[in-house]
PDB file of C-alpha atoms and ligand atoms in Angstrom:
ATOM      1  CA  UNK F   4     -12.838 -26.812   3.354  1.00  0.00           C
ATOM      2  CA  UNK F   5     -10.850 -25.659  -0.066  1.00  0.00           C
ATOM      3  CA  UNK F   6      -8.201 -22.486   0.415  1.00  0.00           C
ATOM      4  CA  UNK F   7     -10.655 -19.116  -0.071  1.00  0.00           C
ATOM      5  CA  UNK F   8      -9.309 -17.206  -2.828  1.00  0.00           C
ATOM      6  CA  UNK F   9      -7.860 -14.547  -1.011  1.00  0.00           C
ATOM      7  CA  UNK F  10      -6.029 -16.970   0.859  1.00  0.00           C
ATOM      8  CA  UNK F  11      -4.461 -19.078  -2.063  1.00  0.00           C
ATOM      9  CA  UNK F  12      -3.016 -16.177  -3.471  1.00  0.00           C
ATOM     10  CA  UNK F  13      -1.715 -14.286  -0.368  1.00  0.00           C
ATOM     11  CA  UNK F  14       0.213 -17.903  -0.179  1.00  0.00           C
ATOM     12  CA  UNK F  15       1.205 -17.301  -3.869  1.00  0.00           C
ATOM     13  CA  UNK F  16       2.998 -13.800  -2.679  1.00  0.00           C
ATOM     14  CA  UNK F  17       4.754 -15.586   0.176  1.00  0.00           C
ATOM     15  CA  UNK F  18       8.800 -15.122  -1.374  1.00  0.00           C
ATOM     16  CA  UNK F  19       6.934 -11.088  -2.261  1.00  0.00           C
ATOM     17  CA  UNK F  20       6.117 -11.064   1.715  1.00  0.00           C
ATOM     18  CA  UNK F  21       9.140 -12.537   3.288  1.00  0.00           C
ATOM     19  CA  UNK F  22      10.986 -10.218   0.756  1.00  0.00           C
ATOM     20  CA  UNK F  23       9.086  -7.023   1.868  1.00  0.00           C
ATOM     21  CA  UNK F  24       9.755  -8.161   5.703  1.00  0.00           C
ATOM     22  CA  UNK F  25      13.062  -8.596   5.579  1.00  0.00           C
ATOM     23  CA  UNK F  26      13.352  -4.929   3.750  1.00  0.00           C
ATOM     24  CA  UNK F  27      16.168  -3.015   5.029  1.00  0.00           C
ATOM     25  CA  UNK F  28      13.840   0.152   5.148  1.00  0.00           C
ATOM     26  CA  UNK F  29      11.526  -1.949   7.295  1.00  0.00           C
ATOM     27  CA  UNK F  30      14.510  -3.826   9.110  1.00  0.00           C
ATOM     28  CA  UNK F  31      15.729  -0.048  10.139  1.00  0.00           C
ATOM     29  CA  UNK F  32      12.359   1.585  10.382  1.00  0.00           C
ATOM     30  CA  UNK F  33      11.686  -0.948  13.493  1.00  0.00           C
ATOM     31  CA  UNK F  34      15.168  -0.544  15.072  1.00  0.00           C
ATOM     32  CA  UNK F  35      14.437   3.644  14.550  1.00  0.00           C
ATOM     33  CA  UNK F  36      17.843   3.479  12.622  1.00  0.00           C
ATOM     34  CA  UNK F  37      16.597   4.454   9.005  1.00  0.00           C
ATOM     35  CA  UNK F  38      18.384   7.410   7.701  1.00  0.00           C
ATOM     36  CA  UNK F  39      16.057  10.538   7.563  1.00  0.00           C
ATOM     37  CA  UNK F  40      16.509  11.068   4.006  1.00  0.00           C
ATOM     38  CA  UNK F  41      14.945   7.887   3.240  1.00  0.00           C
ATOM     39  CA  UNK F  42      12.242   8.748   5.366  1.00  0.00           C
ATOM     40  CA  UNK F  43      11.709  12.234   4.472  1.00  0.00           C
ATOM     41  CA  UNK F  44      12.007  10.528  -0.097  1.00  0.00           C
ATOM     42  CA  UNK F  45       9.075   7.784   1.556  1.00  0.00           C
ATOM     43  CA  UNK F  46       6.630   9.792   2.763  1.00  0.00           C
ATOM     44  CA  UNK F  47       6.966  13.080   0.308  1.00  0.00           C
ATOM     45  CA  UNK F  48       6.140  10.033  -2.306  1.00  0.00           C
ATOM     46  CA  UNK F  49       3.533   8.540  -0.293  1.00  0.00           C
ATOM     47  CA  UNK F  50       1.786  11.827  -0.167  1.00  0.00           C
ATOM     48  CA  UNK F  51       1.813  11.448  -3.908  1.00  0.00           C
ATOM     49  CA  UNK F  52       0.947   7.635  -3.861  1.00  0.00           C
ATOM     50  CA  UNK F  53      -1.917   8.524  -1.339  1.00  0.00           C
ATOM     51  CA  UNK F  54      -3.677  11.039  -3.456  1.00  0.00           C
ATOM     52  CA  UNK F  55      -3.393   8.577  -6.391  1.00  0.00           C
ATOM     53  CA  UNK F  56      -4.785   5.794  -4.437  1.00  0.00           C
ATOM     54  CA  UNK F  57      -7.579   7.780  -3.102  1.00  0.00           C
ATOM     55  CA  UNK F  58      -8.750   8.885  -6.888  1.00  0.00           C
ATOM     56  CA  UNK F  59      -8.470   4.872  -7.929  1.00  0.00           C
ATOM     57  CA  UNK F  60     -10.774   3.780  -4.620  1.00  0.00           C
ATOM     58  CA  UNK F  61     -13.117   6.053  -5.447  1.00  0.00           C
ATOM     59  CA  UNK F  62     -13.460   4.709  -9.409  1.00  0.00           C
ATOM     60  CA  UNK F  63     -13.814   1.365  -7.434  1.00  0.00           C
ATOM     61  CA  UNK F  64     -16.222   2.808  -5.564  1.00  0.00           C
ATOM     62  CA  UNK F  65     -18.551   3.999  -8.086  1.00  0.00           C
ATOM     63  CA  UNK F  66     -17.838   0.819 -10.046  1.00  0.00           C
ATOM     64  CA  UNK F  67     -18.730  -1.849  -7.086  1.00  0.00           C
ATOM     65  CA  UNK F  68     -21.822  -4.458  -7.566  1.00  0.00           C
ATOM     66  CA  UNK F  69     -23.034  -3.903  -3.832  1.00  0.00           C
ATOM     67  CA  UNK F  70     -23.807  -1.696  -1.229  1.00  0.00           C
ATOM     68  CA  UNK F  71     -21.378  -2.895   1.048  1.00  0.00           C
ATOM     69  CA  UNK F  72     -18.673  -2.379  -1.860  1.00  0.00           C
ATOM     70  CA  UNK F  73     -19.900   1.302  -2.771  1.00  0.00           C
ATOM     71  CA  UNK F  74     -19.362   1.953   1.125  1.00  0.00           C
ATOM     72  CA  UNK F  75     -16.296   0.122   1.924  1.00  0.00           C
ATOM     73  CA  UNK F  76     -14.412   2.106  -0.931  1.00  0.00           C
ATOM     74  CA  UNK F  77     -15.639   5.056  -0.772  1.00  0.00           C
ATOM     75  CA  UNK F  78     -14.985   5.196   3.231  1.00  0.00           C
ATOM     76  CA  UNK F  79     -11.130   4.033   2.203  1.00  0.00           C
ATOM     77  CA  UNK F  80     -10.853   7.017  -0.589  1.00  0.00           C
ATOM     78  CA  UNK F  81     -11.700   9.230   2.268  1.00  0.00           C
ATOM     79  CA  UNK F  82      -9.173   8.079   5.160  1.00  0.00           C
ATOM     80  CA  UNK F  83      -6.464   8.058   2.642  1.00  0.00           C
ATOM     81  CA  UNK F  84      -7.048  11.779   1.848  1.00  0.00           C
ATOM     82  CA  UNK F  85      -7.042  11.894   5.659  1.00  0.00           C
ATOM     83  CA  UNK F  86      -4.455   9.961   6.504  1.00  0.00           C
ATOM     84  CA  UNK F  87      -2.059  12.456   3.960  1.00  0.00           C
ATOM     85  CA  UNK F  88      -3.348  14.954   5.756  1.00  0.00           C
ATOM     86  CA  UNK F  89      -2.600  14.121   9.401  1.00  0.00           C
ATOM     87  CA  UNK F  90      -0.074  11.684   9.551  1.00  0.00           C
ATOM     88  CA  UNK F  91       2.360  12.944   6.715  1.00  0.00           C
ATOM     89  CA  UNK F  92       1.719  16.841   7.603  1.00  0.00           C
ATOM     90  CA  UNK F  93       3.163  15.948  10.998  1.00  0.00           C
ATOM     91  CA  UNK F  94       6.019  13.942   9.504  1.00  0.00           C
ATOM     92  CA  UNK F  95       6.815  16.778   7.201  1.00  0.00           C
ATOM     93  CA  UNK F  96       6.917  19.067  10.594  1.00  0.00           C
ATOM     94  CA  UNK F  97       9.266  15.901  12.894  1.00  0.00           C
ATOM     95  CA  UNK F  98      11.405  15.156   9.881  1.00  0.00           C
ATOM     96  CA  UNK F  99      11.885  18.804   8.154  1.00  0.00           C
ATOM     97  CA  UNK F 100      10.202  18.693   5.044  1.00  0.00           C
ATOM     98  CA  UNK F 101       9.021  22.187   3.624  1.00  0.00           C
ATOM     99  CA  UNK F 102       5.748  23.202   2.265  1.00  0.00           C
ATOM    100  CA  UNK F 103       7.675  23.713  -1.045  1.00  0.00           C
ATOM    101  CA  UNK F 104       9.602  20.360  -1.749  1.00  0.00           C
ATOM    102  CA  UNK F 105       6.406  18.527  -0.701  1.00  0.00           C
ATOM    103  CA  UNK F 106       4.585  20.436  -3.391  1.00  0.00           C
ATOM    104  CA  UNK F 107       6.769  20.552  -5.890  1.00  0.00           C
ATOM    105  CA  UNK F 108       7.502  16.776  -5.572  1.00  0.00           C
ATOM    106  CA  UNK F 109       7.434  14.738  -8.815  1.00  0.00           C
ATOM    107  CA  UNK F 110       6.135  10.910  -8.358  1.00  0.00           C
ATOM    108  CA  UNK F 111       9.679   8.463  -9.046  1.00  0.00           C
ATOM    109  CA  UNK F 112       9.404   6.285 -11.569  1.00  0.00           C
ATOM    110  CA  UNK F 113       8.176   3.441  -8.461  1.00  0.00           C
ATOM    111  CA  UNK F 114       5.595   5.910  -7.528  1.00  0.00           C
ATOM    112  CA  UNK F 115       4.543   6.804 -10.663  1.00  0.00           C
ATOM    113  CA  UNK F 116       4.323   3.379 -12.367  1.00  0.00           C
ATOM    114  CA  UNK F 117       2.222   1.758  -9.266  1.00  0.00           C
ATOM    115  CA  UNK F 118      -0.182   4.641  -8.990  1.00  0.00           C
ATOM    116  CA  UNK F 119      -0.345   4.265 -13.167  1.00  0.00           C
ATOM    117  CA  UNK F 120      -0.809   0.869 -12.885  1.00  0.00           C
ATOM    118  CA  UNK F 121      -3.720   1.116 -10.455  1.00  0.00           C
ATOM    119  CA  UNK F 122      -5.797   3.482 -12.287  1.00  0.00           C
ATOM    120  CA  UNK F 123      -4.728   1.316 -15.553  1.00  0.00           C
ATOM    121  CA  UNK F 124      -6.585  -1.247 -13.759  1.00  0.00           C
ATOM    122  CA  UNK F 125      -9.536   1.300 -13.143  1.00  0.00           C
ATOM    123  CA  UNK F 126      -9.690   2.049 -16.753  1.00  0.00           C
ATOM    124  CA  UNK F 127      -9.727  -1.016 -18.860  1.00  0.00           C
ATOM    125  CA  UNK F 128     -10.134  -3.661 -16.913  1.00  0.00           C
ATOM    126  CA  UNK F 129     -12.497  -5.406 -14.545  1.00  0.00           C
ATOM    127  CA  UNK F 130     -14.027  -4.711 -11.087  1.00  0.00           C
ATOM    128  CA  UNK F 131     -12.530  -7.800 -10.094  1.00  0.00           C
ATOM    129  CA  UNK F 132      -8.936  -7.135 -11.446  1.00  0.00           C
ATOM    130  CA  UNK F 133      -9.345  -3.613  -9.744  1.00  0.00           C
ATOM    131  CA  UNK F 134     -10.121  -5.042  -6.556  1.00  0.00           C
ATOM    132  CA  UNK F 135      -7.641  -7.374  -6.665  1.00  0.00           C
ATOM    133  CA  UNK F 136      -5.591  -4.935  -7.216  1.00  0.00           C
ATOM    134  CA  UNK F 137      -6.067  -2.649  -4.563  1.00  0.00           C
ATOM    135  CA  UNK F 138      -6.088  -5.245  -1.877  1.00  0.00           C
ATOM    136  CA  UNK F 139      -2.406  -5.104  -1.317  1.00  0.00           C
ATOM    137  CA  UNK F 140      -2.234  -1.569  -0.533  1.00  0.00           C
ATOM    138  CA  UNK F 141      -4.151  -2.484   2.691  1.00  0.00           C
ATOM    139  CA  UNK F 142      -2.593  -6.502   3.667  1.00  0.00           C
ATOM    140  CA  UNK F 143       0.393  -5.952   2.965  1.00  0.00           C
ATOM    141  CA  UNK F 144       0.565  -2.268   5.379  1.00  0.00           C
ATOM    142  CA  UNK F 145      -1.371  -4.331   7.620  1.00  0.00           C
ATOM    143  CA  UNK F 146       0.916  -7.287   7.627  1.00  0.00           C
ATOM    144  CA  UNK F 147       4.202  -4.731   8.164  1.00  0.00           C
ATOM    145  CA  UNK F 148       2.734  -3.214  10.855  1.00  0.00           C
ATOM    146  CA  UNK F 149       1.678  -6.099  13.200  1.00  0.00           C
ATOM    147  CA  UNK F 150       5.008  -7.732  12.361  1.00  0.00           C
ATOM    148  CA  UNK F 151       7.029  -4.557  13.083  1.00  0.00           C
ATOM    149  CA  UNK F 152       5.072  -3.302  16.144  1.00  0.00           C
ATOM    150  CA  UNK F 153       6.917  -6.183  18.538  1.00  0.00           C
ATOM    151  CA  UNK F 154      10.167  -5.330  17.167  1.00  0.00           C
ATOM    152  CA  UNK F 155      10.026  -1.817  17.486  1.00  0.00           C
ATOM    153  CA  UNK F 156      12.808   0.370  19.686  1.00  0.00           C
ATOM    154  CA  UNK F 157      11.179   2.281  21.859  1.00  0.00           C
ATOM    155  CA  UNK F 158      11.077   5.389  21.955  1.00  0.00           C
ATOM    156  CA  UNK F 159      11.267   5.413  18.167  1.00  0.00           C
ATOM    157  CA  UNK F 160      10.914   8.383  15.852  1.00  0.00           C
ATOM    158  CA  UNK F 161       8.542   6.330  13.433  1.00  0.00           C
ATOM    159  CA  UNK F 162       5.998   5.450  15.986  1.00  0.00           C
ATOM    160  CA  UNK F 163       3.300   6.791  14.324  1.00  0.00           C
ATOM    161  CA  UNK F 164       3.706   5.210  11.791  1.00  0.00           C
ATOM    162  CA  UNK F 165       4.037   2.001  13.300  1.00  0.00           C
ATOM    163  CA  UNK F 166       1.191   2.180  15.195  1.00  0.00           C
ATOM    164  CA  UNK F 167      -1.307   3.597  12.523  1.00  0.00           C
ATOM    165  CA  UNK F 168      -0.996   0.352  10.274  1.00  0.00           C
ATOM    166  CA  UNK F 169      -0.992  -2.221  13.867  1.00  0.00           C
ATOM    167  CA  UNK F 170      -4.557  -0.528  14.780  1.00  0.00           C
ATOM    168  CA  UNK F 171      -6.932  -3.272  14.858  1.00  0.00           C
ATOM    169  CA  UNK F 172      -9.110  -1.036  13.140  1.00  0.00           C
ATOM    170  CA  UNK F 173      -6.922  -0.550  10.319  1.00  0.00           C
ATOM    171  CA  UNK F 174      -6.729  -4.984  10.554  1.00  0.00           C
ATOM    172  CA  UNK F 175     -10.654  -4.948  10.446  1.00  0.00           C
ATOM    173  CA  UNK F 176     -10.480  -2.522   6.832  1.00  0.00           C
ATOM    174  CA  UNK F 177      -8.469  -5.289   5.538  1.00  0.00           C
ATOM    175  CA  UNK F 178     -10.915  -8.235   6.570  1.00  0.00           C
ATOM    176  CA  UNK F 179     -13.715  -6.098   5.044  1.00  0.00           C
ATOM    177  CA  UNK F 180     -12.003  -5.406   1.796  1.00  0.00           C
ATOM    178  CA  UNK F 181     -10.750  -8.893   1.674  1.00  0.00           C
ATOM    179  CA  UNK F 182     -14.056  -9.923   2.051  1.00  0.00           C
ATOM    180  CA  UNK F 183     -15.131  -8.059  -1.136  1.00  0.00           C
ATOM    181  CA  UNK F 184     -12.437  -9.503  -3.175  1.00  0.00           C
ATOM    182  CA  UNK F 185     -13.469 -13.317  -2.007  1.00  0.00           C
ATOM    183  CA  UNK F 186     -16.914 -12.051  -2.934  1.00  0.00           C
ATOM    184  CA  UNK F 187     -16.043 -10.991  -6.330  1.00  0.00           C
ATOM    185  CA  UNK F 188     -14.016 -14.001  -7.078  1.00  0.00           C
ATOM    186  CA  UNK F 189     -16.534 -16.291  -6.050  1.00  0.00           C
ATOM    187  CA  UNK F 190     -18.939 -14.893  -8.933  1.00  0.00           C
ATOM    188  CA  UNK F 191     -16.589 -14.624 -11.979  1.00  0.00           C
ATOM    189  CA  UNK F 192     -15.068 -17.581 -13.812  1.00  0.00           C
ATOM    190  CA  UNK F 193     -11.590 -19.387 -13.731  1.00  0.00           C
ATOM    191  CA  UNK F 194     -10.255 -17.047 -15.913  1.00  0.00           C
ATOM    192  CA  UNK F 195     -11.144 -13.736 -14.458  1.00  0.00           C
ATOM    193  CA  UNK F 196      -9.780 -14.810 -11.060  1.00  0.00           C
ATOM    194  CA  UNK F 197      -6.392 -15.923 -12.853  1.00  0.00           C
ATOM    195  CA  UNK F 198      -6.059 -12.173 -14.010  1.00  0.00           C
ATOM    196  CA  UNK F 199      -6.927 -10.764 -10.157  1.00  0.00           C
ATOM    197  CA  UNK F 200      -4.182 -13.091  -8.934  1.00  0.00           C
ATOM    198  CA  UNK F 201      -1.372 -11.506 -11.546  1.00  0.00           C
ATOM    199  CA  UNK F 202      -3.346  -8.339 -10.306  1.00  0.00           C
ATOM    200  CA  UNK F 203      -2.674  -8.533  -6.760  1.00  0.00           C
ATOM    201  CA  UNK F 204       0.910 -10.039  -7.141  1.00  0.00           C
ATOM    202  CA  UNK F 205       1.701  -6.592  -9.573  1.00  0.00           C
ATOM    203  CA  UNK F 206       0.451  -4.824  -6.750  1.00  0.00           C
ATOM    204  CA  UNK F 207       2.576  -6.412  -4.144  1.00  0.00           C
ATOM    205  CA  UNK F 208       5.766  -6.115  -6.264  1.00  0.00           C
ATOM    206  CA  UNK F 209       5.095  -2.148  -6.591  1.00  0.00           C
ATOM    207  CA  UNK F 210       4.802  -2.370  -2.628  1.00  0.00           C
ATOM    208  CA  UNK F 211       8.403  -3.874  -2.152  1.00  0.00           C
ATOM    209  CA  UNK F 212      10.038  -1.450  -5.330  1.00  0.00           C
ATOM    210  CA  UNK F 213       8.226   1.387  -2.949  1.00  0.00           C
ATOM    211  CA  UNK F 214       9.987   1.011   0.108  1.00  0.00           C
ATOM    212  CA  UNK F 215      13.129  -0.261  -2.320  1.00  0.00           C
ATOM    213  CA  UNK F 216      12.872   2.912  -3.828  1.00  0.00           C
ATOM    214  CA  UNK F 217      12.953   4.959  -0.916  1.00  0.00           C
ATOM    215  CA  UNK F 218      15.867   2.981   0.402  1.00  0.00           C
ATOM    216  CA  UNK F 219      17.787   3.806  -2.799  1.00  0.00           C
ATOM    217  CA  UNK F 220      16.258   7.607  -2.741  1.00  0.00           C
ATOM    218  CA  UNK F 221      15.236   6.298  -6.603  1.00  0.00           C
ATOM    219  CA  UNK F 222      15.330   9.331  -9.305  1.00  0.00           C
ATOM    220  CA  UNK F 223      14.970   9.130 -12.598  1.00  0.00           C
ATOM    221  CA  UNK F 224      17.848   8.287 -15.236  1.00  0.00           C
ATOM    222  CA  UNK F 225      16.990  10.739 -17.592  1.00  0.00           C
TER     223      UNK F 225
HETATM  224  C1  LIG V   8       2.797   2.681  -1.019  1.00  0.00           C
HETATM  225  C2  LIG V   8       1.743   2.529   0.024  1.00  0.00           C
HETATM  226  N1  LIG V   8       1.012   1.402   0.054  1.00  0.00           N
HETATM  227  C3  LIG V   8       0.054   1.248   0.994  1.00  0.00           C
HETATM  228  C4  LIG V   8      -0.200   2.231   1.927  1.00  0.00           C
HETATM  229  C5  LIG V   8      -1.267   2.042   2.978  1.00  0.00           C
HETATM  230  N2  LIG V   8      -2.513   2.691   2.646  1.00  0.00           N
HETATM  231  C6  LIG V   8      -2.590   3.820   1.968  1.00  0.00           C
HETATM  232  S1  LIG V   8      -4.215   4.321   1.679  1.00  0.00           S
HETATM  233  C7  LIG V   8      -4.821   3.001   2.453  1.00  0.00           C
HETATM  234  C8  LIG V   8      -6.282   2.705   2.539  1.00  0.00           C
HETATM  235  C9  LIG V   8      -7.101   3.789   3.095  1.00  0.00           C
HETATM  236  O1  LIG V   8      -6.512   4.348   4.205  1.00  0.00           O
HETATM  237  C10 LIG V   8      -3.767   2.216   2.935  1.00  0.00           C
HETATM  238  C11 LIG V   8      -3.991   0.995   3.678  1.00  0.00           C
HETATM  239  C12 LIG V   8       0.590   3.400   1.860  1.00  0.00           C
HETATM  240  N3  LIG V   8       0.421   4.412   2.724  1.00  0.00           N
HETATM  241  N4  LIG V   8       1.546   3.519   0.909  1.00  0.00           N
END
């Protein structure tokens, strides 16, 4: 049987992938060595990436064809308002971050221009594009997390983290919403899925600048 769609152009990202895996954030995240200020600069900006992601799942959401769509995205807006909730307030606590430089965080100019780009997406262009899109946000986590979980010291202060995107249920979210995306390429036409593939490889680059940018502690020029 042909390549599914999903599947030809997660093997399009391949050089994105290996280049996100071998990620000296990610390299030192797994051997508990990355320097807290890169941690604390990744998830203050996730916080802010989280809330924007939430808002853009929820526009896919009301925008989806079926059911299963309306629930699947809705469901995801939800955790990821949770999981800035839980997970990152108890970062803040471990790692030192106050109440007041978490909320008076501005988004770097990573942050800002994949969140931007997302709900750019959400604006003008199609469900499928959208989905396409998002997909990333969830196979690429879930790919860093079963491929850092084995190689993780133990103990290791970014355990949590670790183990929140290796959760087989967090693996089964990504099926589901990969799923969707086959679904919706299936019914459009050659030139639709074309965009959904530059879609989802935008997507993935914004992933790698992300952890890039926390690596650097990115700010803006001006
Ligand atoms: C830059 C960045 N990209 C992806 C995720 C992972 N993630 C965030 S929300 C969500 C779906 C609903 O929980 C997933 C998988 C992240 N945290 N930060």
């Amino acid at each position: 049987m042909a390549m599914g769609f999903c599947d030809q152009i997660w093997a399009d990202v391949a050089p994105l992938r290996q280049a996100i895996l071998a990620h000296p954030f990610l390299t030192a995240l797994a051997d508990g060595t990355l320097p807290r200020d890169s941690f604390q600069h990744y998830i203050v900006q996730d916080s802010l990436y989280l809330a924007e992601y939430a808002r853009t799942l929820a526009i896919a959401a009301a925008r989806a064809p079926s059911a299963a769509g309306r629930l699947e995205f809705s469901d995801g807006a939800k955790v990821a308002v949770q999981v800035e909730e839980a997970l990152h307030q108890a970062f803040f606590a471990q790692f030192g971050v106050s109440a007041t430089t978490a909320q008076g965080a501005e988004p770097t100019p990573s942050c800002l221009g994949y969140t931007s780009y997302l709900a750019s997406l959400a604006a003008t262009r199609s469900y499928e594009e959208l989905v396409a899109g998002i997909l990333p946000c969830f196979w690429v986590y879930w790919e860093v997390g079963c491929a850092i979980k084995p190689r993780a010291v133990s103990p290791n202060p970014y355990a949590p983290w670790i183990e929140t995107y290796a959760d087989p249920g967090f693996g089964a979210a990504t099926d589901r919403v990969r799923a969707l995306v086959d679904e919706a390429a299936a019914a459009t036409t050659p030139a639709v899925r074309d965009a959904m593939a530059r879609a989802f490889r935008n997507a993935t680059r914004y992933e790698w600048m992300f952890w890039d940018s926390a690596w650097r502690l990115e700010s803006w020029p001006v």
